[in-house]
Amino acid sequence: MKPCSFSHISLWVFVGFYLASLAFPSVVQAYSADDELAAQNNNSVKASAEPENILNNKVPLPINARILSLLSLVQQNDQKNTVQVTGVLLQLEEINSTFNAAEQYLIFLIHGLIEHHAQQDKQAIAWLEKTLNLRDEIPEKQLYLPEFSEVNLIFARSFSALGDFKQAFDYKKKYIRNGYQYFEGTRADKVKELNITYATDQKIKQNELLANQNKIKRLKIIAAENKKFAQQRNILILVITVIVFFILLLRQIKVRKKLKYLAKVDSLTNLYNRRTLFEKGAESVDIAVNEKQSLSVILLDIDFFKNINDNYGHDIGDEVIIIIAELGSETMRSRDLFARLGGEEFAGILPGVGCAEAKAIAERLREKVASKDWSEFNIKEQLTVCIGVACLEQVEPNFDALLNAADIAMYYAKANGRNRVYQFNDESQNYND
Ligand SMILES: Nc1nc2c(ncn2[C@@H]2O[C@H](COP(=O)(O)OP(=O)(O)OP(=O)(O)O)[C@@H](O)[C@H]2O)c(=O)[nH]1
């Protein structure tokens, strides 16, 4: 009963002391200064101020798992377990003689516990005292662990059982202080760990935020590039469309110009055609009338041209027409106009030229044709032309009248033997086929 009642009282004392130490750590320090375990207490108080330094200064020694399970079994204070533990412990000690300090410490504790449970508290204390020599070899951090700290509790119980309450009180106090130190150290570790986790989480979140911001930036850049690309593409399409439009417009203008030109010229000889002849003729008459200038017209028809076609073919006939056109053009002055009236008929408009001069020009042309060598076309006959000449002062002042007068003169020349130039006059005007 004695140990029991002591345990009861001492438990309340220790609980009170523990709570006080939590609430007033300075009181604990003051009390500890007078204690015979001052040195150790100083360390403990120091540890309470900086618990993480004490608990983290060295790496804990490894512990054989079987030793821990034996300790756990013997703590249960079961007679059956105790016998089993004693046997296994002996085996273990026989097999392995090289335990580290921490393992040896726990083995001494197990022995002490066994003796304490067997109420052999003197032997228990003897075993437990062996642990004191090992304390310097074990990291301080490890000594604060509950299984190591239990040595103090068993000490206290054994001393209490032997009636040495002073020792029992001191060891119990030490046990509670160790528990407090362990709790504080663990709490500091936990706080540190939580701080690290929090800082890591913050860092991860910041990184995620930065990554998202970068992603948004990249997306914005891509969107801007796409927009720029779309604008450039649209500009390119516009430029190409405008270029194509201008090319088509230029081609259209060119085609229209060509059509206009083709509408004006004769495709075989490249001379102005009948339509242009009449347009230019009317203009020339107007100018001549307005400016009171001379104007003459000549009308040329190839003699017996049908025979050329019949004897040498239509292609040779075309060649003859082309040659006559060239001879007519080269005989004209730059301001004159020589055109193909149709078939084998040609007309020349000679501005500023009177009747006599026009007849002389026509005569030169007739001679050129008459003296032309046609052997390159295998034409044996000598080709000739008839030319009728008319001038403005002889007729009504319009181009139809002028051309008609030249036509009459040309027919007069035909009627009078061909290869001739006739000028329109009273005689030719009266000519009747
Ligand atoms: N090769 C060729 N022949 C043409 C062309 N245009 C008209 N002719 C021919 O020219 C000939 C004209 O014949 P005619 O009107 O009888 O006159 P001609 O034979 O010259 O006789 P005269 O004028 O009386 O001397 C016809 O045979 C037409 O077919 C042409 O562009 N090329």
Tab-separated table of C-alpha atoms and ligand atoms in Angstrom:
chain	number	residue	atom	x	y	z
A	1	MET	CA	0.000	0.000	0.000
A	2	LYS	CA	2.841	2.337	0.776
A	3	PRO	CA	4.208	2.590	-2.748
A	4	CYS	CA	0.686	2.910	-3.968
A	5	SER	CA	-0.158	5.866	-1.811
A	6	PHE	CA	3.170	7.456	-2.644
A	7	SER	CA	2.466	7.019	-6.353
A	8	HIS	CA	-0.911	8.634	-5.846
A	9	ILE	CA	0.502	11.688	-4.102
A	10	SER	CA	3.514	11.937	-6.335
A	11	LEU	CA	1.330	11.667	-9.434
A	12	TRP	CA	-0.691	14.742	-8.369
A	13	VAL	CA	2.529	16.549	-7.468
A	14	PHE	CA	4.035	15.779	-10.862
A	15	VAL	CA	0.879	16.671	-12.750
A	16	GLY	CA	0.774	19.958	-10.870
A	17	PHE	CA	4.428	20.529	-11.530
A	18	TYR	CA	3.973	19.693	-15.207
A	19	LEU	CA	1.032	22.074	-15.618
A	20	ALA	CA	2.919	24.798	-13.745
A	21	SER	CA	5.918	24.299	-15.929
A	22	LEU	CA	3.717	24.689	-18.995
A	23	ALA	CA	2.125	27.850	-17.654
A	24	PHE	CA	5.208	29.322	-15.946
A	25	PRO	CA	8.400	27.996	-17.510
A	26	SER	CA	10.414	30.608	-15.530
A	27	VAL	CA	9.223	29.046	-12.271
A	28	VAL	CA	10.483	25.682	-13.475
A	29	GLN	CA	13.824	27.302	-14.206
A	30	ALA	CA	13.993	28.883	-10.725
A	31	TYR	CA	13.146	25.625	-9.039
A	32	SER	CA	15.655	23.713	-11.118
A	33	ALA	CA	18.521	26.005	-10.185
A	34	ASP	CA	18.455	24.650	-6.616
A	35	ASP	CA	18.141	21.109	-7.652
A	36	GLU	CA	20.919	18.585	-7.259
A	37	LEU	CA	20.480	17.771	-10.873
A	38	ALA	CA	21.203	21.382	-11.676
A	39	ALA	CA	23.472	20.634	-14.552
A	40	GLN	CA	21.020	18.344	-16.167
A	41	ASN	CA	18.145	20.674	-15.393
A	42	ASN	CA	20.012	23.607	-16.851
A	43	ASN	CA	20.278	21.604	-20.012
A	44	SER	CA	16.594	20.828	-19.831
A	45	VAL	CA	15.608	24.455	-19.317
A	46	LYS	CA	17.908	25.437	-22.081
A	47	ALA	CA	16.232	22.778	-24.118
A	48	SER	CA	12.809	24.226	-23.312
A	49	ALA	CA	14.015	27.574	-24.652
A	50	GLU	CA	15.493	25.954	-27.736
A	51	PRO	CA	13.993	22.473	-27.814
A	52	GLU	CA	14.684	21.883	-31.485
A	53	ASN	CA	18.460	22.284	-30.932
A	54	ILE	CA	18.545	19.589	-28.256
A	55	LEU	CA	16.350	17.163	-30.087
A	56	ASN	CA	17.979	17.588	-33.428
A	57	ASN	CA	21.690	17.756	-32.669
A	58	LYS	CA	22.604	14.124	-33.502
A	59	VAL	CA	21.259	11.265	-35.545
A	60	PRO	CA	19.530	8.650	-33.277
A	61	LEU	CA	21.248	5.252	-32.996
A	62	PRO	CA	19.453	2.390	-34.747
A	63	ILE	CA	17.518	-0.050	-32.545
A	64	ASN	CA	16.953	-3.729	-33.250
A	65	ALA	CA	13.196	-4.225	-33.722
A	66	ARG	CA	13.215	-7.365	-31.512
A	67	ILE	CA	14.525	-5.337	-28.567
A	68	LEU	CA	11.678	-2.852	-28.988
A	69	SER	CA	9.099	-5.663	-29.156
A	70	LEU	CA	10.624	-7.253	-26.011
A	71	LEU	CA	10.357	-3.899	-24.219
A	72	SER	CA	6.746	-3.602	-25.326
A	73	LEU	CA	6.002	-7.151	-24.027
A	74	VAL	CA	7.665	-6.611	-20.673
A	75	GLN	CA	5.830	-3.280	-20.193
A	76	GLN	CA	2.558	-5.220	-20.202
A	77	ASN	CA	3.644	-6.782	-16.868
A	78	ASP	CA	2.299	-10.180	-17.769
A	79	GLN	CA	3.994	-13.104	-15.948
A	80	LYS	CA	3.800	-15.258	-19.082
A	81	ASN	CA	5.375	-12.509	-21.167
A	82	THR	CA	8.081	-11.896	-18.596
A	83	VAL	CA	9.263	-15.510	-18.707
A	84	GLN	CA	9.191	-15.463	-22.514
A	85	VAL	CA	11.027	-12.145	-22.639
A	86	THR	CA	13.731	-13.380	-20.253
A	87	GLY	CA	14.361	-16.416	-22.496
A	88	VAL	CA	14.481	-14.426	-25.702
A	89	LEU	CA	16.665	-11.780	-24.118
A	90	LEU	CA	19.204	-14.372	-23.038
A	91	GLN	CA	19.210	-15.855	-26.558
A	92	LEU	CA	19.625	-12.424	-28.061
A	93	GLU	CA	22.532	-11.566	-25.805
A	94	GLU	CA	24.198	-14.882	-26.632
A	95	ILE	CA	23.834	-14.465	-30.389
A	96	ASN	CA	24.682	-10.801	-30.561
A	97	SER	CA	27.328	-9.376	-28.313
A	98	THR	CA	27.767	-6.131	-30.267
A	99	PHE	CA	24.791	-4.017	-29.306
A	100	ASN	CA	25.130	-0.275	-29.705
A	101	ALA	CA	24.753	1.973	-26.657
A	102	ALA	CA	21.045	2.634	-27.306
A	103	GLU	CA	20.253	-1.061	-27.703
A	104	GLN	CA	22.292	-1.927	-24.588
A	105	TYR	CA	20.441	0.855	-22.743
A	106	LEU	CA	17.057	-0.657	-23.589
A	107	ILE	CA	18.265	-4.192	-22.677
A	108	PHE	CA	19.264	-2.878	-19.213
A	109	LEU	CA	15.841	-1.221	-18.990
A	110	ILE	CA	14.128	-4.527	-19.870
A	111	HIS	CA	16.142	-6.309	-17.156
A	112	GLY	CA	15.260	-3.539	-14.726
A	113	LEU	CA	11.559	-3.776	-15.653
A	114	ILE	CA	11.576	-7.562	-15.201
A	115	GLU	CA	13.148	-7.180	-11.760
A	116	HIS	CA	10.764	-4.366	-10.836
A	117	HIS	CA	7.743	-6.463	-11.874
A	118	ALA	CA	9.190	-9.303	-9.777
A	119	GLN	CA	9.364	-6.750	-6.872
A	120	GLN	CA	13.147	-7.159	-6.831
A	121	ASP	CA	13.642	-3.411	-6.792
A	122	LYS	CA	17.221	-3.417	-5.587
A	123	GLN	CA	18.211	-5.591	-8.561
A	124	ALA	CA	16.008	-3.391	-10.725
A	125	ILE	CA	17.883	-0.282	-9.585
A	126	ALA	CA	21.193	-2.075	-10.172
A	127	TRP	CA	20.174	-2.805	-13.780
A	128	LEU	CA	18.863	0.697	-14.287
A	129	GLU	CA	22.032	2.309	-12.942
A	130	LYS	CA	23.952	0.550	-15.717
A	131	THR	CA	22.076	2.769	-18.170
A	132	LEU	CA	23.604	5.894	-16.632
A	133	ASN	CA	27.078	5.001	-17.964
A	134	LEU	CA	25.666	4.746	-21.484
A	135	ARG	CA	23.941	8.135	-21.564
A	136	ASP	CA	27.009	9.958	-22.918
A	137	GLU	CA	27.157	7.611	-25.919
A	138	ILE	CA	23.519	8.131	-26.869
A	139	PRO	CA	22.367	11.291	-28.665
A	140	GLU	CA	20.524	13.525	-26.260
A	141	LYS	CA	17.612	13.673	-28.697
A	142	GLN	CA	17.188	9.929	-28.438
A	143	LEU	CA	17.247	9.972	-24.609
A	144	TYR	CA	14.133	12.142	-24.643
A	145	LEU	CA	12.159	9.433	-26.444
A	146	PRO	CA	9.454	7.866	-24.208
A	147	GLU	CA	11.020	4.351	-24.253
A	148	PHE	CA	14.424	5.756	-23.066
A	149	SER	CA	12.878	8.172	-20.610
A	150	GLU	CA	11.025	5.240	-19.003
A	151	VAL	CA	14.267	4.399	-17.146
A	152	ASN	CA	13.532	7.397	-14.872
A	153	LEU	CA	9.980	6.189	-14.271
A	154	ILE	CA	11.134	2.691	-13.295
A	155	PHE	CA	13.860	4.236	-11.119
A	156	ALA	CA	11.179	6.319	-9.390
A	157	ARG	CA	8.890	3.331	-8.900
A	158	SER	CA	11.707	1.132	-7.612
A	159	PHE	CA	12.956	3.791	-5.170
A	160	SER	CA	9.393	4.388	-4.131
A	161	ALA	CA	8.957	0.654	-3.523
A	162	LEU	CA	12.090	0.728	-1.380
A	163	GLY	CA	10.747	3.752	0.529
A	164	ASP	CA	13.352	6.191	-0.747
A	165	PHE	CA	10.833	8.903	-1.677
A	166	LYS	CA	13.412	11.613	-2.167
A	167	GLN	CA	15.100	9.599	-4.965
A	168	ALA	CA	11.702	8.478	-6.231
A	169	PHE	CA	10.527	12.113	-6.361
A	170	ASP	CA	13.655	13.270	-8.180
A	171	TYR	CA	13.443	10.521	-10.813
A	172	LYS	CA	9.729	11.089	-11.293
A	173	LYS	CA	10.392	14.798	-11.712
A	174	LYS	CA	13.102	13.965	-14.187
A	175	TYR	CA	10.727	11.631	-16.012
A	176	ILE	CA	8.059	14.329	-16.288
A	177	ARG	CA	10.592	16.930	-17.390
A	178	ASN	CA	11.900	14.596	-20.038
A	179	GLY	CA	8.327	14.059	-21.192
A	180	TYR	CA	7.840	17.803	-21.348
A	181	GLN	CA	11.098	18.241	-23.249
A	182	TYR	CA	10.084	15.507	-25.652
A	183	PHE	CA	6.688	17.098	-26.122
A	184	GLU	CA	8.222	20.571	-26.674
A	185	GLY	CA	10.865	19.205	-29.020
A	186	THR	CA	8.289	17.292	-31.003
A	187	ARG	CA	6.027	20.325	-31.059
A	188	ALA	CA	8.915	22.525	-32.303
A	189	ASP	CA	9.739	19.906	-34.907
A	190	LYS	CA	6.108	19.793	-35.917
A	191	VAL	CA	5.919	23.611	-36.096
A	192	LYS	CA	9.121	23.658	-38.113
A	193	GLU	CA	7.787	20.948	-40.373
A	194	LEU	CA	4.483	22.791	-40.762
A	195	ASN	CA	6.365	26.015	-41.510
A	196	ILE	CA	8.421	24.216	-44.137
A	197	THR	CA	5.261	22.609	-45.584
A	198	TYR	CA	3.514	25.996	-45.560
A	199	ALA	CA	6.525	27.700	-47.192
A	200	THR	CA	6.741	24.880	-49.750
A	201	ASP	CA	3.004	25.142	-50.461
A	202	GLN	CA	3.327	28.892	-50.826
A	203	LYS	CA	6.274	28.404	-53.155
A	204	ILE	CA	4.345	25.824	-55.206
A	205	LYS	CA	1.328	28.153	-55.371
A	206	GLN	CA	3.553	31.071	-56.353
A	207	ASN	CA	5.170	28.909	-59.021
A	208	GLU	CA	1.752	27.792	-60.242
A	209	LEU	CA	0.634	31.421	-60.301
A	210	LEU	CA	3.765	32.405	-62.216
A	211	ALA	CA	3.278	29.465	-64.585
A	212	ASN	CA	-0.339	30.513	-65.161
A	213	GLN	CA	0.705	34.128	-65.687
A	214	ASN	CA	3.358	32.969	-68.142
A	215	LYS	CA	0.767	30.792	-69.861
A	216	ILE	CA	-1.602	33.762	-70.151
A	217	LYS	CA	1.280	35.897	-71.445
A	218	ARG	CA	2.174	33.222	-74.007
A	219	LEU	CA	-1.463	32.921	-75.076
A	220	LYS	CA	-1.687	36.712	-75.403
A	221	ILE	CA	1.489	36.744	-77.499
A	222	ILE	CA	0.120	33.921	-79.690
A	223	ALA	CA	-3.212	35.769	-80.044
A	224	ALA	CA	-1.366	38.986	-80.976
A	225	GLU	CA	0.802	37.079	-83.472
A	226	ASN	CA	-2.295	35.429	-84.958
A	227	LYS	CA	-3.985	38.812	-85.243
A	228	LYS	CA	-0.861	40.264	-86.872
A	229	PHE	CA	-0.649	37.272	-89.211
A	230	ALA	CA	-4.358	37.647	-90.119
A	231	GLN	CA	-3.838	41.367	-90.810
A	232	GLN	CA	-0.768	40.663	-92.963
A	233	ARG	CA	-2.687	37.902	-94.789
A	234	ASN	CA	-5.624	40.258	-95.412
A	235	ILE	CA	-3.264	42.984	-96.668
A	236	LEU	CA	-1.551	40.423	-98.934
A	237	ILE	CA	-4.929	39.241	-100.276
A	238	LEU	CA	-5.938	42.870	-100.862
A	239	VAL	CA	-2.652	43.667	-102.646
A	240	ILE	CA	-2.922	40.509	-104.801
A	241	THR	CA	-6.562	41.348	-105.620
A	242	VAL	CA	-5.613	44.911	-106.612
A	243	ILE	CA	-2.674	43.631	-108.725
A	244	VAL	CA	-4.879	40.991	-110.420
A	245	PHE	CA	-7.557	43.645	-110.982
A	246	PHE	CA	-5.003	45.994	-112.598
A	247	ILE	CA	-3.526	43.192	-114.732
A	248	LEU	CA	-7.038	42.261	-115.952
A	249	LEU	CA	-7.818	45.944	-116.541
A	250	LEU	CA	-4.589	46.428	-118.542
A	251	ARG	CA	-5.324	43.275	-120.555
A	252	GLN	CA	-8.845	44.515	-121.191
A	253	ILE	CA	-7.527	47.897	-122.324
A	254	LYS	CA	-4.981	46.137	-124.547
A	255	VAL	CA	-7.635	43.846	-126.057
A	256	ARG	CA	-10.000	46.747	-126.639
A	257	LYS	CA	-7.146	48.722	-128.231
A	258	LYS	CA	-6.319	45.743	-130.439
A	259	LEU	CA	-9.978	45.264	-131.381
A	260	LYS	CA	-10.232	48.963	-132.116
A	261	TYR	CA	-7.098	48.730	-134.281
A	262	LEU	CA	-8.374	45.572	-136.030
A	263	ALA	CA	-11.664	47.344	-136.692
A	264	LYS	CA	-9.727	50.081	-138.456
A	265	VAL	CA	-7.304	48.054	-140.583
A	266	ASP	CA	-7.459	45.444	-143.282
A	267	SER	CA	-6.054	42.176	-141.952
A	268	LEU	CA	-4.365	41.142	-145.256
A	269	THR	CA	-2.465	44.335	-146.048
A	270	ASN	CA	-2.455	46.170	-142.700
A	271	LEU	CA	-3.724	49.243	-144.581
A	272	TYR	CA	-6.657	51.228	-143.264
A	273	ASN	CA	-9.929	49.566	-144.318
A	274	ARG	CA	-12.940	50.973	-146.156
A	275	ARG	CA	-14.653	52.239	-142.984
A	276	THR	CA	-11.566	54.159	-141.822
A	277	LEU	CA	-11.048	55.479	-145.335
A	278	PHE	CA	-14.507	57.059	-145.290
A	279	GLU	CA	-13.998	58.483	-141.757
A	280	LYS	CA	-10.596	59.994	-142.624
A	281	GLY	CA	-11.875	61.079	-146.026
A	282	ALA	CA	-14.775	63.045	-144.463
A	283	GLU	CA	-12.377	64.652	-141.934
A	284	SER	CA	-9.918	65.561	-144.745
A	285	VAL	CA	-12.687	67.184	-146.836
A	286	ASP	CA	-13.840	69.225	-143.828
A	287	ILE	CA	-10.291	70.394	-143.099
A	288	ALA	CA	-9.638	71.224	-146.757
A	289	VAL	CA	-12.911	73.172	-147.064
A	290	ASN	CA	-12.358	75.039	-143.800
A	291	GLU	CA	-8.735	75.845	-144.581
A	292	LYS	CA	-9.414	76.366	-148.292
A	293	GLN	CA	-6.778	73.885	-149.242
A	294	SER	CA	-6.517	71.429	-152.148
A	295	LEU	CA	-7.479	67.786	-151.680
A	296	SER	CA	-7.215	64.948	-154.196
A	297	VAL	CA	-8.218	61.311	-154.209
A	298	ILE	CA	-6.850	58.460	-156.300
A	299	LEU	CA	-8.634	55.153	-156.871
A	300	LEU	CA	-6.602	52.121	-158.043
A	301	ASP	CA	-7.902	48.832	-159.477
A	302	ILE	CA	-5.650	45.922	-160.575
A	303	ASP	CA	-6.158	44.977	-164.216
A	304	PHE	CA	-7.415	41.483	-164.975
A	305	PHE	CA	-6.844	40.373	-161.415
A	306	LYS	CA	-9.327	37.559	-161.813
A	307	ASN	CA	-6.874	35.937	-164.245
A	308	ILE	CA	-4.113	35.943	-161.541
A	309	ASN	CA	-6.413	34.124	-159.143
A	310	ASP	CA	-7.529	31.749	-161.848
A	311	ASN	CA	-4.032	31.029	-163.215
A	312	TYR	CA	-1.893	31.068	-160.039
A	313	GLY	CA	-4.280	30.483	-157.212
A	314	HIS	CA	-5.867	32.648	-154.505
A	315	ASP	CA	-2.713	32.699	-152.316
A	316	ILE	CA	-0.625	34.247	-155.114
A	317	GLY	CA	-3.532	36.680	-155.677
A	318	ASP	CA	-3.219	37.671	-151.974
A	319	GLU	CA	0.566	38.180	-152.364
A	320	VAL	CA	-0.089	40.480	-155.349
A	321	ILE	CA	-2.589	42.505	-153.290
A	322	ILE	CA	0.004	42.826	-150.449
A	323	ILE	CA	2.741	43.980	-152.914
A	324	ILE	CA	0.407	46.567	-154.521
A	325	ALA	CA	-0.454	47.812	-150.991
A	326	GLU	CA	3.272	48.224	-150.200
A	327	LEU	CA	3.951	50.041	-153.505
A	328	GLY	CA	0.977	52.353	-152.871
A	329	SER	CA	2.085	53.099	-149.289
A	330	GLU	CA	5.685	53.870	-150.241
A	331	THR	CA	4.505	56.213	-153.017
A	332	MET	CA	2.366	58.268	-150.591
A	333	ARG	CA	3.805	61.128	-148.460
A	334	SER	CA	3.659	60.940	-144.682
A	335	ARG	CA	0.489	63.063	-144.471
A	336	ASP	CA	-1.306	61.005	-147.180
A	337	LEU	CA	-3.466	57.966	-146.477
A	338	PHE	CA	-3.523	54.813	-148.608
A	339	ALA	CA	-6.337	52.347	-147.812
A	340	ARG	CA	-7.826	49.138	-149.188
A	341	LEU	CA	-11.311	49.834	-150.427
A	342	GLY	CA	-12.112	46.153	-150.891
A	343	GLY	CA	-11.134	43.268	-153.248
A	344	GLU	CA	-8.389	44.463	-155.582
A	345	GLU	CA	-9.353	48.142	-155.185
A	346	PHE	CA	-7.297	50.771	-153.236
A	347	ALA	CA	-7.820	54.483	-152.568
A	348	GLY	CA	-5.442	57.278	-151.578
A	349	ILE	CA	-6.337	60.581	-149.879
A	350	LEU	CA	-3.814	63.331	-150.688
A	351	PRO	CA	-4.379	66.472	-148.526
A	352	GLY	CA	-3.004	69.762	-149.926
A	353	VAL	CA	-2.511	68.191	-153.357
A	354	GLY	CA	-4.096	69.644	-156.513
A	355	CYS	CA	-5.269	67.780	-159.629
A	356	ALA	CA	-2.019	67.919	-161.614
A	357	GLU	CA	0.185	66.845	-158.743
A	358	ALA	CA	-2.229	64.033	-157.807
A	359	LYS	CA	-2.153	62.775	-161.365
A	360	ALA	CA	1.666	62.799	-161.314
A	361	ILE	CA	1.715	60.775	-158.051
A	362	ALA	CA	-0.784	58.307	-159.553
A	363	GLU	CA	1.358	58.038	-162.632
A	364	ARG	CA	4.451	57.231	-160.516
A	365	LEU	CA	2.498	54.469	-158.777
A	366	ARG	CA	1.226	53.039	-162.047
A	367	GLU	CA	4.788	52.935	-163.381
A	368	LYS	CA	6.084	51.191	-160.249
A	369	VAL	CA	3.490	48.448	-160.648
A	370	ALA	CA	4.056	48.148	-164.379
A	371	SER	CA	7.813	47.806	-163.912
A	372	LYS	CA	7.603	45.412	-160.977
A	373	ASP	CA	9.298	42.049	-161.473
A	374	TRP	CA	6.782	39.344	-160.468
A	375	SER	CA	9.031	36.394	-161.309
A	376	GLU	CA	9.447	35.492	-157.596
A	377	PHE	CA	5.728	34.536	-157.710
A	378	ASN	CA	6.166	32.714	-161.058
A	379	ILE	CA	3.773	35.212	-162.641
A	380	LYS	CA	4.597	35.419	-166.337
A	381	GLU	CA	2.225	38.241	-167.290
A	382	GLN	CA	3.118	41.849	-166.535
A	383	LEU	CA	0.655	43.202	-163.981
A	384	THR	CA	-0.796	46.680	-164.453
A	385	VAL	CA	-3.250	48.951	-162.724
A	386	CYS	CA	-5.778	51.634	-163.675
A	387	ILE	CA	-5.923	54.736	-161.473
A	388	GLY	CA	-8.659	57.348	-161.445
A	389	VAL	CA	-7.825	60.806	-160.010
A	390	ALA	CA	-10.260	63.427	-158.739
A	391	CYS	CA	-9.723	66.723	-156.884
A	392	LEU	CA	-11.979	68.675	-154.539
A	393	GLU	CA	-12.479	71.741	-156.747
A	394	GLN	CA	-14.125	69.530	-159.430
A	395	VAL	CA	-16.935	68.109	-157.276
A	396	GLU	CA	-19.361	68.790	-154.454
A	397	PRO	CA	-17.366	69.264	-151.203
A	398	ASN	CA	-17.956	65.832	-149.739
A	399	PHE	CA	-15.876	62.640	-149.715
A	400	ASP	CA	-18.491	60.412	-151.422
A	401	ALA	CA	-18.602	62.762	-154.389
A	402	LEU	CA	-14.831	62.917	-154.525
A	403	LEU	CA	-14.426	59.119	-154.428
A	404	ASN	CA	-17.217	58.625	-156.919
A	405	ALA	CA	-15.476	61.020	-159.336
A	406	ALA	CA	-12.200	59.072	-158.961
A	407	ASP	CA	-14.127	55.827	-159.570
A	408	ILE	CA	-15.590	57.246	-162.761
A	409	ALA	CA	-12.127	58.300	-163.938
A	410	MET	CA	-10.753	54.811	-163.049
A	411	TYR	CA	-13.488	53.127	-165.099
A	412	TYR	CA	-12.715	55.493	-167.935
A	413	ALA	CA	-9.126	54.334	-167.813
A	414	LYS	CA	-10.260	50.677	-167.869
A	415	ALA	CA	-12.480	51.376	-170.825
A	416	ASN	CA	-9.631	52.964	-172.681
A	417	GLY	CA	-7.227	50.051	-172.614
A	418	ARG	CA	-6.018	49.634	-168.943
A	419	ASN	CA	-2.549	50.441	-167.451
A	420	ARG	CA	-3.576	54.073	-167.422
A	421	VAL	CA	-4.162	57.068	-165.164
A	422	TYR	CA	-7.212	59.163	-165.898
A	423	GLN	CA	-8.228	62.355	-164.188
A	424	PHE	CA	-11.887	63.077	-163.669
A	425	ASN	CA	-13.153	65.733	-166.117
A	426	ASP	CA	-16.096	66.473	-168.268
A	427	GLU	CA	-15.096	63.722	-170.658
A	428	SER	CA	-14.783	61.042	-167.971
A	429	GLN	CA	-17.859	62.356	-166.168
A	430	ASN	CA	-19.809	61.506	-169.224
A	431	TYR	CA	-18.269	58.115	-169.408
A	432	ASN	CA	-20.856	55.404	-169.507
A	433	ASP	CA	-20.111	51.710	-169.232
B	1	LIG	N1	-6.787	36.610	-154.129
B	1	LIG	C1	-7.772	37.486	-153.855
B	1	LIG	N2	-8.661	37.745	-154.791
B	1	LIG	C2	-9.636	38.650	-154.517
B	1	LIG	C3	-9.743	39.305	-153.323
B	1	LIG	N3	-10.816	40.154	-153.364
B	1	LIG	C4	-11.362	40.028	-154.595
B	1	LIG	N4	-10.667	39.124	-155.344
B	1	LIG	C5	-10.863	38.692	-156.676
B	1	LIG	O1	-10.586	39.752	-157.566
B	1	LIG	C6	-11.245	39.498	-158.790
B	1	LIG	C7	-11.837	40.739	-159.384
B	1	LIG	O2	-12.245	40.424	-160.652
B	1	LIG	P1	-13.042	41.416	-161.590
B	1	LIG	O3	-13.951	42.258	-160.752
B	1	LIG	O4	-13.674	40.646	-162.640
B	1	LIG	O5	-11.965	42.325	-162.182
B	1	LIG	P2	-10.676	42.026	-162.999
B	1	LIG	O6	-10.498	40.580	-163.232
B	1	LIG	O7	-9.530	42.661	-162.281
B	1	LIG	O8	-10.903	42.708	-164.324
B	1	LIG	P3	-10.835	44.261	-164.530
B	1	LIG	O9	-10.964	44.899	-163.232
B	1	LIG	O10	-11.945	44.558	-165.466
B	1	LIG	O11	-9.506	44.465	-165.148
B	1	LIG	C8	-12.299	38.422	-158.463
B	1	LIG	O12	-11.911	37.215	-159.073
B	1	LIG	C9	-12.303	38.293	-156.956
B	1	LIG	O13	-12.551	36.983	-156.522
B	1	LIG	C10	-8.780	38.994	-152.344
B	1	LIG	O14	-8.773	39.531	-151.235
B	1	LIG	N5	-7.808	38.113	-152.667
